[in-house]
């Protein structure tokens, strides 16, 4: 493995490189230059004085939050000898399985294209552009004919692929033995057992107060709730990402949740972020993608039919259509096992200068994708902030739920963790379900792929997502009971 | 391939024999033992100093390393320099099974000077795996010192020596002020020269994004 010293310097170099071109960097420079006018900055101790000034004015904290965010999102650097695909996914047979799964999706999309004779992407005529701009805030009232479109895949198709995942170097004998797992997942990934989970998720223990349980009507608020809210307000005042992440492990008070999540995800909604969102919006107006119809269909099938989320239909279009055109999402493919689909401009097949990614963000939505956005609509009402929160949640967590990888938060590990815990904790239930031909994973898989969105009441769902953010891990999704 | 970074780092040429599983003599059928050995010798019986060994694991759980050193004439002894180094934290599961590893000189139990042969003893106690080995084995000598090329040398000469400010002087020392102003100027030059990593955000090619079908390659 990587030497601790060289690992640290590699991490530092990577973070510096990523932050160097960012708007935070230019803001810090500007602040430093402005501070030169201040009387307390002396020429003899220029460096120290500017550092002190940045600390007292809160800019050092912003930098700390940015560094913390980078550490959370990017995995630790690989060995220098490792090729880039190793960072995406270290196991060769999983890379291969992900590649064949992606090929299936591409074939499905291509065949839909040819059947319907619709191009994957084209520029909108000017009249259509004007029309769309006018009804940008009420795209839900549109009733396009989507009967010929079908979702590219549904979670159950993905489950079939995961069930057939095998390590060619593993003794997958036909005879039942300790090597064959009793559940559906047959790959020997390392998953945590109960003692390890208890240690890692110690704040969820019975002796620690939790929102959602210890703030119910029967419990007097002096015991836990009041103090917890007070601490939350203090954390927000300090604007410290790391403290916020620790705090939400016990749940977020509803009034503070939006700000706390924005702090943890390091979203500040600066003018340049709003401008970026407006640029994405103009991309939506200008170009028409086939993926848009898939998004429309998905929203109509899932979120619009949901009692809690149908009111947010218009928001969902505004977020998801822009998401498809956001090239900054391509960055996450360095640490995701997936690869963005490629294509060529019409008539220029094979010429590399005309190679493009399709869709521009490289993510093809599946049935239920819009449910990742829907719960966030309860927290954020400004479209550009809602968009940024969703995008950050996707590149940190949600992408792992629909790609094949050996990562501990990847869907394969979550499924195996769920099955192992169920076997250990409730063996009779597990055995009974197997006997009647209802493998438990078949029931719970779609809950985990959607991160329980649409399957739990919203207040409970948001408490669950508090823990995902707090522990920076999706493992809480797999634990059958708390 | 070799992504080994750093100037002056070329792997030593060596011939590695394929992993040979150890068998008990007189066995009727070839069992799958959990031990294999890889021998590595330098060409033409040469010897070299070894700084670092880099390899890719393939389901080996523990690694031991023995070396033979050039020494006084006579039967050469094998010296153990690494004993049961753990590569896979949990041999029944996938963790660490296909990762890249580095073995450095400071981790070894003995000196790695004038090494003539290396013997890697691989152990995989779990019966779950069909094969185990290590791949892409590379041995590196101590690196040569390379001059720093990152920034111009005159930059480093500008740092003024530490001098406490005398409280009894009326005016600041002109030399000190000019050094500091020079430093500031250099800093602004460096900042200006640095290119910001601008996110273009465009997904079309020359204003055109007419895409028909996805490509499979």
XYZ file of C-alpha atoms in Angstrom:
699
model
C 0.000 0.000 0.000
C 0.970 3.622 -0.123
C 3.571 4.895 2.305
C 1.800 7.249 4.783
C 4.163 10.153 4.030
C 3.981 9.974 0.265
C 0.248 9.347 0.520
C -0.166 12.570 2.478
C 1.888 14.639 0.043
C -0.005 13.181 -2.917
C -3.303 14.092 -1.257
C -2.097 17.613 -0.528
C -0.871 18.048 -4.107
C -4.175 16.841 -5.492
C -6.262 19.137 -3.277
C -4.071 22.140 -4.079
C -4.403 21.437 -7.775
C -8.174 21.168 -7.549
C -8.618 24.292 -5.468
C -6.166 26.394 -7.453
C -8.527 27.310 -10.269
C -11.617 27.573 -8.127
C -13.532 30.717 -7.309
C -12.558 30.336 -3.653
C -8.941 30.761 -4.684
C -9.553 34.015 -6.518
C -11.705 35.269 -3.658
C -8.922 34.547 -1.169
C -6.437 36.382 -3.380
C -8.769 39.333 -3.637
C -9.277 39.402 0.124
C -5.540 39.240 0.718
C -4.953 42.117 -1.686
C -7.728 44.199 -0.114
C -6.326 43.551 3.348
C -3.087 45.298 2.397
C -4.872 48.598 2.950
C -5.615 47.728 6.544
C -3.422 49.312 9.216
C -2.770 46.101 11.108
C -0.993 44.512 8.142
C 2.680 45.362 8.508
C 5.267 44.910 5.799
C 7.777 43.142 8.022
C 5.420 40.344 8.945
C 3.304 40.388 5.806
C 2.709 36.671 5.528
C 1.754 36.192 9.170
C -0.480 39.260 9.291
C -2.413 38.264 6.212
C -2.834 34.759 7.593
C -4.186 36.189 10.851
C -6.534 38.472 8.953
C -7.910 35.590 6.903
C -8.434 33.615 10.075
C -10.358 36.330 11.907
C -12.486 37.284 8.913
C -13.688 33.704 8.488
C -11.935 33.006 5.180
C -9.680 30.368 6.669
C -12.783 28.506 7.768
C -14.133 28.604 4.211
C -10.851 27.167 2.978
C -10.996 24.481 5.665
C -14.503 23.576 4.550
C -13.376 23.347 0.927
C -10.451 21.083 1.828
C -12.720 18.929 3.988
C -15.161 18.639 1.132
C -12.411 17.486 -1.240
C -11.224 14.892 1.276
C -14.747 13.531 1.596
C -15.476 13.285 -2.092
C -12.252 11.931 -3.523
C -10.865 8.605 -2.379
C -7.332 8.413 -1.002
C -4.746 8.398 -3.776
C -3.775 5.115 -5.312
C -0.331 3.700 -5.578
C 1.638 5.596 -8.252
C 2.045 2.399 -10.276
C -1.718 1.877 -10.434
C -3.391 2.781 -13.749
C -6.388 5.180 -13.636
C -8.921 2.386 -14.003
C -7.653 0.998 -10.702
C -8.896 4.095 -8.902
C -12.285 3.663 -10.551
C -12.510 0.014 -9.545
C -9.654 -2.206 -8.322
C -11.185 -5.571 -9.228
C -10.823 -6.516 -12.873
C -13.911 -8.733 -13.101
C -16.122 -5.977 -11.704
C -14.792 -3.524 -14.267
C -15.634 -6.046 -16.940
C -19.136 -6.593 -15.552
C -19.749 -2.839 -15.408
C -18.519 -2.556 -19.006
C -20.941 -5.202 -20.295
C -23.805 -3.698 -18.316
C -23.079 -0.298 -19.848
C -22.951 -1.840 -23.304
C -26.424 -3.293 -22.746
C -27.736 0.122 -21.783
C -26.182 1.696 -24.866
C -27.703 -0.943 -27.113
C -31.093 -0.386 -25.538
C -30.874 3.360 -26.032
C -29.654 3.000 -29.607
C -32.444 0.619 -30.505
C -35.017 3.004 -29.028
C -33.503 5.754 -31.180
C -33.682 3.755 -34.375
C -37.204 2.489 -33.679
C -38.575 5.938 -33.028
C -36.357 7.630 -35.642
C -35.463 10.359 -33.202
C -31.887 11.669 -33.005
C -30.170 11.501 -29.650
C -29.572 15.238 -29.716
C -30.420 18.152 -31.958
C -30.679 21.890 -31.806
C -34.124 23.288 -31.135
C -35.688 25.557 -33.772
C -36.004 29.171 -32.623
C -39.771 29.075 -32.182
C -39.547 26.041 -29.948
C -36.809 27.714 -27.923
C -38.999 30.733 -27.269
C -41.928 28.538 -26.311
C -39.859 26.558 -23.832
C -38.441 29.710 -22.283
C -41.942 30.995 -21.708
C -43.167 27.950 -19.925
C -39.942 27.178 -18.062
C -41.644 27.400 -14.684
C -44.550 25.151 -15.614
C -43.133 22.387 -17.701
C -45.356 19.995 -15.805
C -48.389 21.275 -17.671
C -46.922 19.930 -20.874
C -48.444 16.651 -21.932
C -46.125 15.309 -24.631
C -46.812 11.924 -26.129
C -44.457 9.658 -24.271
C -46.198 6.354 -24.932
C -43.481 5.104 -27.252
C -40.702 5.861 -24.820
C -39.728 3.321 -22.253
C -37.235 3.619 -19.413
C -33.813 2.326 -20.374
C -33.725 -0.003 -17.399
C -35.394 -0.555 -14.070
C -33.836 -1.606 -10.765
C -34.970 -5.198 -11.217
C -32.920 -5.511 -14.432
C -29.916 -4.262 -12.526
C -30.547 -6.799 -9.762
C -30.417 -9.623 -12.303
C -26.988 -8.432 -13.394
C -25.750 -8.273 -9.798
C -27.067 -11.744 -9.081
C -25.003 -13.154 -11.919
C -21.829 -11.395 -10.843
C -19.100 -13.978 -10.264
C -15.425 -13.797 -9.516
C -13.717 -16.183 -11.974
C -11.012 -16.860 -9.399
C -13.466 -17.833 -6.685
C -14.467 -21.401 -5.964
C -18.069 -21.121 -7.134
C -18.826 -24.799 -6.770
C -22.271 -26.234 -7.341
C -22.147 -28.110 -4.043
C -23.454 -26.016 -1.187
C -20.529 -25.066 1.029
C -19.476 -22.232 3.259
C -18.311 -20.411 0.147
C -21.757 -20.156 -1.406
C -23.737 -17.364 0.092
C -27.331 -18.117 0.939
C -28.530 -14.856 -0.522
C -28.519 -13.584 -4.066
C -25.126 -11.882 -4.058
C -22.314 -14.364 -4.607
C -19.206 -12.209 -4.553
C -17.013 -12.371 -1.456
C -16.798 -8.708 -0.579
C -15.821 -7.604 2.881
C -18.825 -6.303 4.760
C -18.980 -5.120 8.339
C -20.482 -7.297 11.006
C -22.532 -6.124 13.985
C -19.623 -5.308 16.344
C -17.876 -3.310 13.603
C -21.079 -1.477 12.721
C -21.664 -0.683 16.387
C -18.236 0.863 16.576
C -18.442 2.805 13.325
C -21.934 4.090 13.942
C -21.530 4.651 17.666
C -23.634 7.809 17.651
C -26.655 5.721 16.700
C -26.412 3.685 19.893
C -29.230 3.438 22.398
C -27.462 5.666 24.900
C -27.258 8.640 22.553
C -30.199 10.871 21.855
C -31.641 10.773 18.342
C -34.005 13.047 16.542
C -36.933 11.074 15.267
C -37.117 9.064 18.479
C -36.161 11.202 21.426
C -38.120 14.201 20.223
C -41.478 12.483 19.991
C -44.484 13.933 21.785
C -44.130 11.724 24.832
C -40.575 12.773 25.616
C -40.213 16.166 27.305
C -38.044 18.413 25.133
C -35.708 19.338 28.018
C -34.155 15.883 27.879
C -32.622 16.090 24.490
C -34.389 18.139 21.853
C -33.790 21.666 23.189
C -30.119 21.115 23.790
C -29.670 19.498 20.394
C -31.303 22.427 18.611
C -29.125 24.862 20.546
C -25.985 22.997 19.531
C -27.191 23.005 15.937
C -27.598 26.762 15.907
C -24.111 27.129 17.301
C -22.664 24.856 14.603
C -24.349 26.956 11.935
C -22.976 30.145 13.442
C -19.450 28.713 13.341
C -19.877 27.661 9.671
C -17.720 24.584 10.212
C -18.338 21.690 7.779
C -16.682 19.026 9.872
C -18.622 19.975 12.994
C -21.873 19.982 11.022
C -21.145 16.532 9.670
C -20.588 15.240 13.190
C -23.721 16.981 14.427
C -26.174 15.558 11.895
C -25.330 12.008 12.922
C -27.954 12.435 15.609
C -30.450 13.949 13.219
C -31.129 17.510 12.081
C -33.859 19.756 13.429
C -36.208 20.535 10.559
C -35.637 24.280 10.735
C -31.872 23.923 10.479
C -31.653 21.054 8.020
C -31.394 23.031 4.771
C -28.539 25.186 6.043
C -26.706 22.297 7.688
C -26.807 20.155 4.570
C -25.578 23.080 2.474
C -22.725 23.544 4.952
C -21.742 19.876 4.868
C -21.872 19.740 1.069
C -20.021 23.073 0.931
C -22.673 24.783 -1.209
C -22.789 28.540 -0.786
C -24.794 29.657 -3.854
C -22.404 32.370 -4.961
C -23.287 34.621 -7.916
C -21.067 32.504 -10.182
C -23.009 29.386 -9.177
C -26.284 31.085 -10.102
C -24.703 32.156 -13.373
C -23.606 28.577 -14.041
C -27.144 27.360 -13.479
C -28.478 30.001 -15.868
C -25.984 28.801 -18.469
C -27.240 25.243 -18.036
C -30.778 26.534 -18.440
C -29.827 28.172 -21.720
C -28.307 24.864 -22.838
C -31.642 23.204 -22.145
C -33.427 25.829 -24.228
C -30.998 25.490 -27.117
C -30.579 21.740 -27.400
C -33.126 18.981 -27.347
C -31.940 15.621 -26.033
C -33.628 12.246 -26.181
C -32.703 11.882 -22.530
C -35.152 14.728 -21.815
C -38.035 12.515 -22.896
C -36.763 9.761 -20.634
C -36.717 12.244 -17.767
C -40.230 13.427 -18.567
C -41.462 9.872 -18.646
C -39.734 8.997 -15.397
C -41.161 12.009 -13.572
C -44.647 11.305 -14.848
C -44.409 7.653 -13.831
C -42.883 8.080 -10.391
C -42.822 11.487 -8.717
C -46.080 12.753 -10.185
C -47.895 9.751 -8.803
C -46.460 10.111 -5.344
C -48.617 11.743 -2.682
C -45.732 13.678 -1.204
C -43.885 14.823 -4.297
C -46.354 15.525 -7.072
C -46.400 19.222 -6.140
C -42.719 19.487 -7.051
C -43.069 18.225 -10.603
C -41.966 21.502 -12.187
C -38.915 21.732 -9.945
C -37.897 18.231 -10.935
C -37.802 19.137 -14.616
C -35.851 22.288 -13.880
C -33.232 20.309 -11.998
C -32.979 17.134 -14.049
C -32.933 18.725 -17.482
C -30.095 21.008 -16.384
C -28.324 18.085 -14.707
C -28.129 16.237 -18.019
C -26.229 19.095 -19.576
C -23.740 19.712 -16.760
C -20.251 18.699 -17.878
C -18.804 19.220 -14.380
C -20.479 15.948 -13.409
C -17.959 14.210 -15.692
C -15.340 14.764 -12.965
C -16.878 12.061 -10.793
C -16.048 9.392 -13.340
C -12.448 9.374 -12.102
C -13.585 7.642 -8.937
C -16.732 5.922 -10.211
C -16.545 2.495 -11.825
C -18.808 3.760 -14.621
C -17.717 5.334 -17.894
C -19.679 8.053 -19.713
C -21.157 6.985 -23.069
C -19.396 8.370 -26.094
C -20.658 9.398 -29.475
C -19.670 11.396 -32.543
C -21.175 14.425 -34.245
C -23.373 13.355 -37.133
C -21.301 12.506 -40.163
C -17.995 12.489 -38.300
C -17.920 8.943 -37.024
C -14.524 7.928 -35.731
C -12.932 11.379 -35.889
C -11.662 12.149 -32.408
C -12.085 15.935 -32.630
C -15.802 15.371 -33.041
C -16.142 12.908 -30.195
C -18.588 14.014 -27.526
C -20.112 12.536 -24.399
C -23.797 11.777 -24.474
C -25.585 12.976 -22.467
C -23.183 15.843 -21.666
C -23.021 14.757 -18.042
C -22.493 11.092 -18.910
C -25.383 9.823 -16.764
C -28.292 7.986 -18.399
C -31.324 8.143 -16.108
C -33.177 4.969 -15.222
C -36.644 4.294 -13.900
C -36.917 6.077 -10.562
C -33.998 8.447 -11.033
C -36.118 11.513 -10.398
C -36.838 10.256 -6.909
C -33.311 11.217 -5.898
C -34.279 14.858 -6.373
C -37.827 14.838 -5.039
C -37.141 14.809 -1.256
C -34.703 17.717 -1.632
C -37.528 19.898 -2.919
C -38.877 20.068 0.627
C -35.686 21.762 1.755
C -34.707 24.112 -1.044
C -36.970 26.335 -3.069
C -34.486 28.314 -5.090
C -33.803 26.315 -8.267
C -30.073 27.016 -8.489
C -29.440 26.028 -4.866
C -31.666 22.950 -5.191
C -29.737 22.025 -8.301
C -26.338 22.331 -6.656
C -27.382 20.323 -3.611
C -28.707 17.538 -5.819
C -25.614 17.524 -7.998
C -23.332 17.293 -4.964
C -25.455 14.508 -3.436
C -25.288 12.630 -6.721
C -21.508 12.828 -7.196
C -20.937 11.908 -3.553
C -23.469 9.176 -2.932
C -26.180 8.371 -5.416
C -23.921 7.349 -8.281
C -22.795 4.343 -6.221
C -26.326 2.993 -6.144
C -26.496 2.166 -9.834
C -22.988 1.089 -10.795
C -21.138 -2.169 -10.187
C -18.236 -1.635 -7.842
C -16.505 -3.169 -4.833
C -16.631 0.050 -2.825
C -18.043 -0.401 0.710
C -20.828 2.081 -0.130
C -21.468 0.557 -3.565
C -24.768 -1.190 -4.181
C -23.134 -4.656 -4.322
C -21.645 -4.250 -0.840
C -24.904 -2.803 0.474
C -26.843 -5.803 -0.822
C -24.367 -8.225 0.679
C -24.388 -6.313 3.975
C -28.170 -6.414 4.065
C -28.337 -10.148 3.356
C -25.583 -10.962 5.861
C -27.172 -8.888 8.618
C -30.575 -10.397 7.994
C -29.166 -13.908 8.148
C -27.351 -13.127 11.381
C -30.113 -11.215 13.111
C -33.278 -12.836 11.825
C -32.244 -16.271 10.569
C -35.724 -17.765 10.800
C -37.246 -14.993 8.716
C -34.462 -15.328 6.172
C -34.877 -19.077 5.904
C -38.643 -18.843 5.625
C -38.483 -16.259 2.856
C -36.028 -18.408 0.973
C -38.231 -21.445 1.327
C -41.254 -19.693 -0.105
C -39.141 -18.436 -2.981
C -39.046 -14.798 -1.926
C -35.408 -13.935 -1.476
C -35.355 -10.936 0.864
C -33.055 -8.959 -1.396
C -35.622 -8.995 -4.176
C -37.921 -7.057 -1.908
C -35.426 -4.634 -0.436
C -33.278 -4.004 -3.511
C -35.469 -1.296 -4.990
C -35.623 0.437 -1.604
C -31.837 0.637 -1.434
C -31.319 1.680 -5.066
C -33.638 4.625 -4.514
C -32.127 5.361 -1.084
C -35.634 4.722 0.278
C -37.046 7.746 -1.529
C -40.719 7.091 -2.179
C -40.790 4.176 0.266
C -40.495 6.066 3.528
C -42.476 9.040 4.753
C -40.549 12.202 3.968
C -39.693 13.170 7.531
C -38.240 9.727 8.196
C -36.476 9.733 4.865
C -34.792 13.037 5.609
C -33.647 11.721 8.986
C -32.138 8.736 7.179
C -30.380 10.992 4.683
C -29.061 13.027 7.663
C -27.121 9.915 8.656
C -25.865 9.323 5.117
C -24.374 12.797 5.160
C -23.146 12.474 8.719
C -21.253 9.246 8.173
C -20.370 9.938 4.522
C -21.479 6.406 3.778
C -24.505 4.627 2.371
C -24.178 1.691 4.728
C -27.059 2.980 6.855
C -29.348 2.046 3.962
C -28.545 -1.630 4.354
C -29.177 -2.039 8.049
C -32.568 -3.772 8.342
C -33.482 -2.297 11.682
C -32.063 0.490 13.769
C 3.234 0.216 -18.477
C 4.870 1.075 -15.142
C 3.434 4.215 -13.692
C 6.363 4.564 -11.317
C 6.870 8.256 -10.692
C 9.989 10.225 -9.944
C 13.047 11.090 -11.975
C 15.774 8.584 -12.469
C 13.635 5.603 -11.528
C 13.996 2.781 -13.947
C 13.301 -0.737 -12.760
C 16.233 -3.097 -12.652
C 16.200 -5.704 -15.380
C 15.597 -9.092 -13.882
C 14.223 -12.460 -14.790
C 11.368 -13.705 -12.638
C 10.354 -17.313 -12.807
C 6.656 -18.090 -12.628
C 5.139 -18.915 -9.272
C 5.753 -22.513 -8.412
C 3.427 -24.096 -5.911
C 5.080 -26.158 -3.229
C 3.926 -29.737 -3.190
C 4.451 -32.502 -0.678
C 6.555 -35.235 -2.191
C 4.843 -38.501 -2.940
C 1.350 -37.049 -3.293
C -0.932 -38.941 -5.656
C -2.725 -35.963 -7.178
C -1.706 -32.339 -7.288
C -3.368 -30.691 -4.323
C -3.841 -26.948 -4.129
C -1.340 -25.916 -1.515
C -1.572 -22.471 -0.051
C 2.093 -21.679 -0.657
C 3.902 -20.621 -3.826
C 7.386 -19.328 -4.495
C 8.684 -16.844 -7.055
C 12.434 -16.637 -7.610
C 14.005 -13.566 -9.097
C 17.592 -13.259 -10.245
C 19.546 -10.458 -11.859
C 20.992 -11.174 -15.311
C 24.489 -12.563 -15.604
C 24.687 -13.217 -11.888
C 24.919 -9.512 -11.124
C 24.174 -7.891 -7.811
C 22.369 -4.632 -7.082
C 21.161 -2.447 -4.237
C 17.425 -2.644 -3.790
C 15.458 0.397 -2.629
C 11.891 -0.501 -3.439
C 9.880 -3.403 -4.806
C 6.571 -2.665 -6.526
C 4.031 -5.292 -7.555
C 0.375 -5.948 -8.173
C -1.271 -8.457 -5.929
C -3.487 -11.247 -7.225
C -5.194 -12.862 -4.262
C -2.056 -13.462 -2.191
C -2.762 -13.055 1.502
C 0.720 -13.029 3.055
C 4.113 -12.365 1.573
C 7.523 -13.290 2.916
C 10.716 -12.204 1.256
C 14.170 -13.707 1.411
C 17.283 -12.403 -0.277
C 20.638 -13.759 -1.171
C 23.472 -11.309 -0.951
C 26.853 -11.205 -2.613
C 29.334 -11.910 0.118
C 32.378 -13.961 0.932
C 32.854 -16.943 -1.384
C 31.182 -20.112 -0.240
C 27.599 -21.380 0.049
C 25.298 -18.375 0.020
C 22.703 -18.101 2.754
C 19.177 -16.886 2.316
C 18.272 -14.099 4.731
C 14.663 -13.300 5.582
C 13.932 -9.629 5.154
C 10.142 -9.676 5.326
C 8.097 -12.092 7.343
C 4.404 -12.718 6.633
C 3.635 -9.235 5.403
C -0.137 -9.001 5.238
C -1.540 -8.027 1.858
C -5.179 -9.029 2.314
C -6.665 -8.000 5.674
C -9.262 -10.756 5.415
C -8.095 -13.638 3.203
C -11.603 -14.949 2.508
C -12.803 -11.617 1.090
C -11.775 -9.356 -1.748
C -10.115 -6.559 0.194
C -6.602 -5.887 -1.102
C -6.823 -8.783 -3.544
C -5.866 -6.839 -6.673
C -4.156 -3.803 -5.174
C -0.722 -2.386 -5.919
C 1.889 -2.579 -3.163
C 5.286 -1.097 -2.426
C 7.902 -2.692 -0.224
C 10.485 -0.199 0.895
C 13.912 -0.593 2.291
C 12.994 0.716 5.712
C 10.398 -2.050 6.106
C 13.012 -4.790 5.624
C 14.599 -6.687 8.471
C 18.010 -6.799 6.833
C 20.210 -4.797 4.517
C 19.314 -4.744 0.851
C 22.760 -4.053 -0.546
C 24.371 -6.151 -3.256
C 21.431 -8.476 -3.585
C 21.883 -11.303 -6.094
C 18.561 -13.068 -5.809
C 15.121 -12.509 -4.303
C 12.677 -15.185 -3.245
C 9.018 -14.248 -2.750
C 7.103 -16.747 -0.652
C 3.376 -16.294 -1.204
C 0.801 -17.706 1.155
C -2.948 -17.877 0.708
C -4.541 -19.936 3.472
C -8.121 -19.540 2.222
C -9.343 -22.402 -0.005
C -11.824 -20.063 -1.662
C -9.456 -18.858 -4.378
C -8.427 -20.907 -7.387
C -5.132 -19.162 -8.112
C -2.967 -16.666 -6.333
C 0.199 -14.903 -7.349
C 1.802 -11.492 -7.626
C 2.149 -9.683 -10.945
C 3.984 -6.790 -12.545
C 6.953 -7.243 -10.269
C 9.443 -4.394 -10.434
C 12.596 -3.813 -8.419
C 14.015 -0.321 -8.067
C 17.531 0.740 -7.098
C 18.155 3.762 -4.865
C 17.187 6.924 -6.770
C 19.820 9.366 -7.997
C 19.668 12.892 -6.692
C 17.991 15.076 -9.298
C 18.162 18.870 -9.348
C 14.930 20.653 -8.566
C 13.424 22.064 -11.691
C 10.197 23.449 -10.360
C 10.992 27.087 -9.760
C 13.854 29.382 -10.808
C 16.779 29.351 -8.439
C 16.826 33.125 -7.940
C 13.469 32.808 -6.192
C 14.946 30.859 -3.318
C 17.707 33.398 -2.840
C 15.269 36.165 -2.061
C 14.269 34.940 1.389
C 15.746 37.507 3.775
C 17.571 36.280 6.876
C 15.657 36.682 10.128
C 16.361 40.030 11.768
C 14.432 41.288 14.786
C 13.120 44.837 14.270
C 14.966 47.275 16.522
C 12.433 49.380 18.502
C 14.806 52.339 18.797
C 15.132 53.163 15.126
C 13.192 56.037 13.592
C 13.014 54.777 10.034
C 12.777 51.181 8.801
C 15.914 49.690 7.383
C 15.876 50.499 3.638
C 17.539 47.245 2.690
C 14.988 45.209 4.552
C 12.101 47.082 2.967
C 13.494 46.663 -0.522
C 13.965 42.912 0.015
C 10.403 42.548 1.160
C 9.037 44.608 -1.685
C 11.010 42.440 -4.054
C 9.469 39.378 -2.451
C 5.973 40.762 -2.879
C 6.642 41.582 -6.508
C 7.864 38.048 -7.134
C 4.739 36.653 -5.477
C 2.458 38.752 -7.670
C 4.365 37.649 -10.744
C 3.977 34.019 -9.786
C 0.259 34.486 -9.193
C -0.203 36.186 -12.526
C 1.708 33.464 -14.319
C -0.368 30.682 -12.863
C -3.130 29.581 -15.157
C -6.495 29.153 -13.534
C -8.089 25.811 -14.293
C -11.134 27.256 -15.994
C -14.176 25.064 -16.402
C -15.378 25.645 -19.896
C -18.611 23.739 -19.508
C -19.270 23.374 -23.195
C -20.366 20.013 -24.456
C -20.833 20.841 -28.113
C -18.232 20.998 -30.857
C -18.212 24.399 -32.602
C -21.821 25.022 -31.705
C -22.987 21.705 -33.084
C -24.354 18.830 -30.969
C -26.107 16.708 -33.563
C -25.709 13.209 -32.240
C -27.300 10.204 -33.833
C -26.230 7.012 -32.145
C -23.995 6.024 -29.246
C -20.678 4.384 -29.962
C -19.761 1.051 -28.406
C -16.000 1.315 -28.289
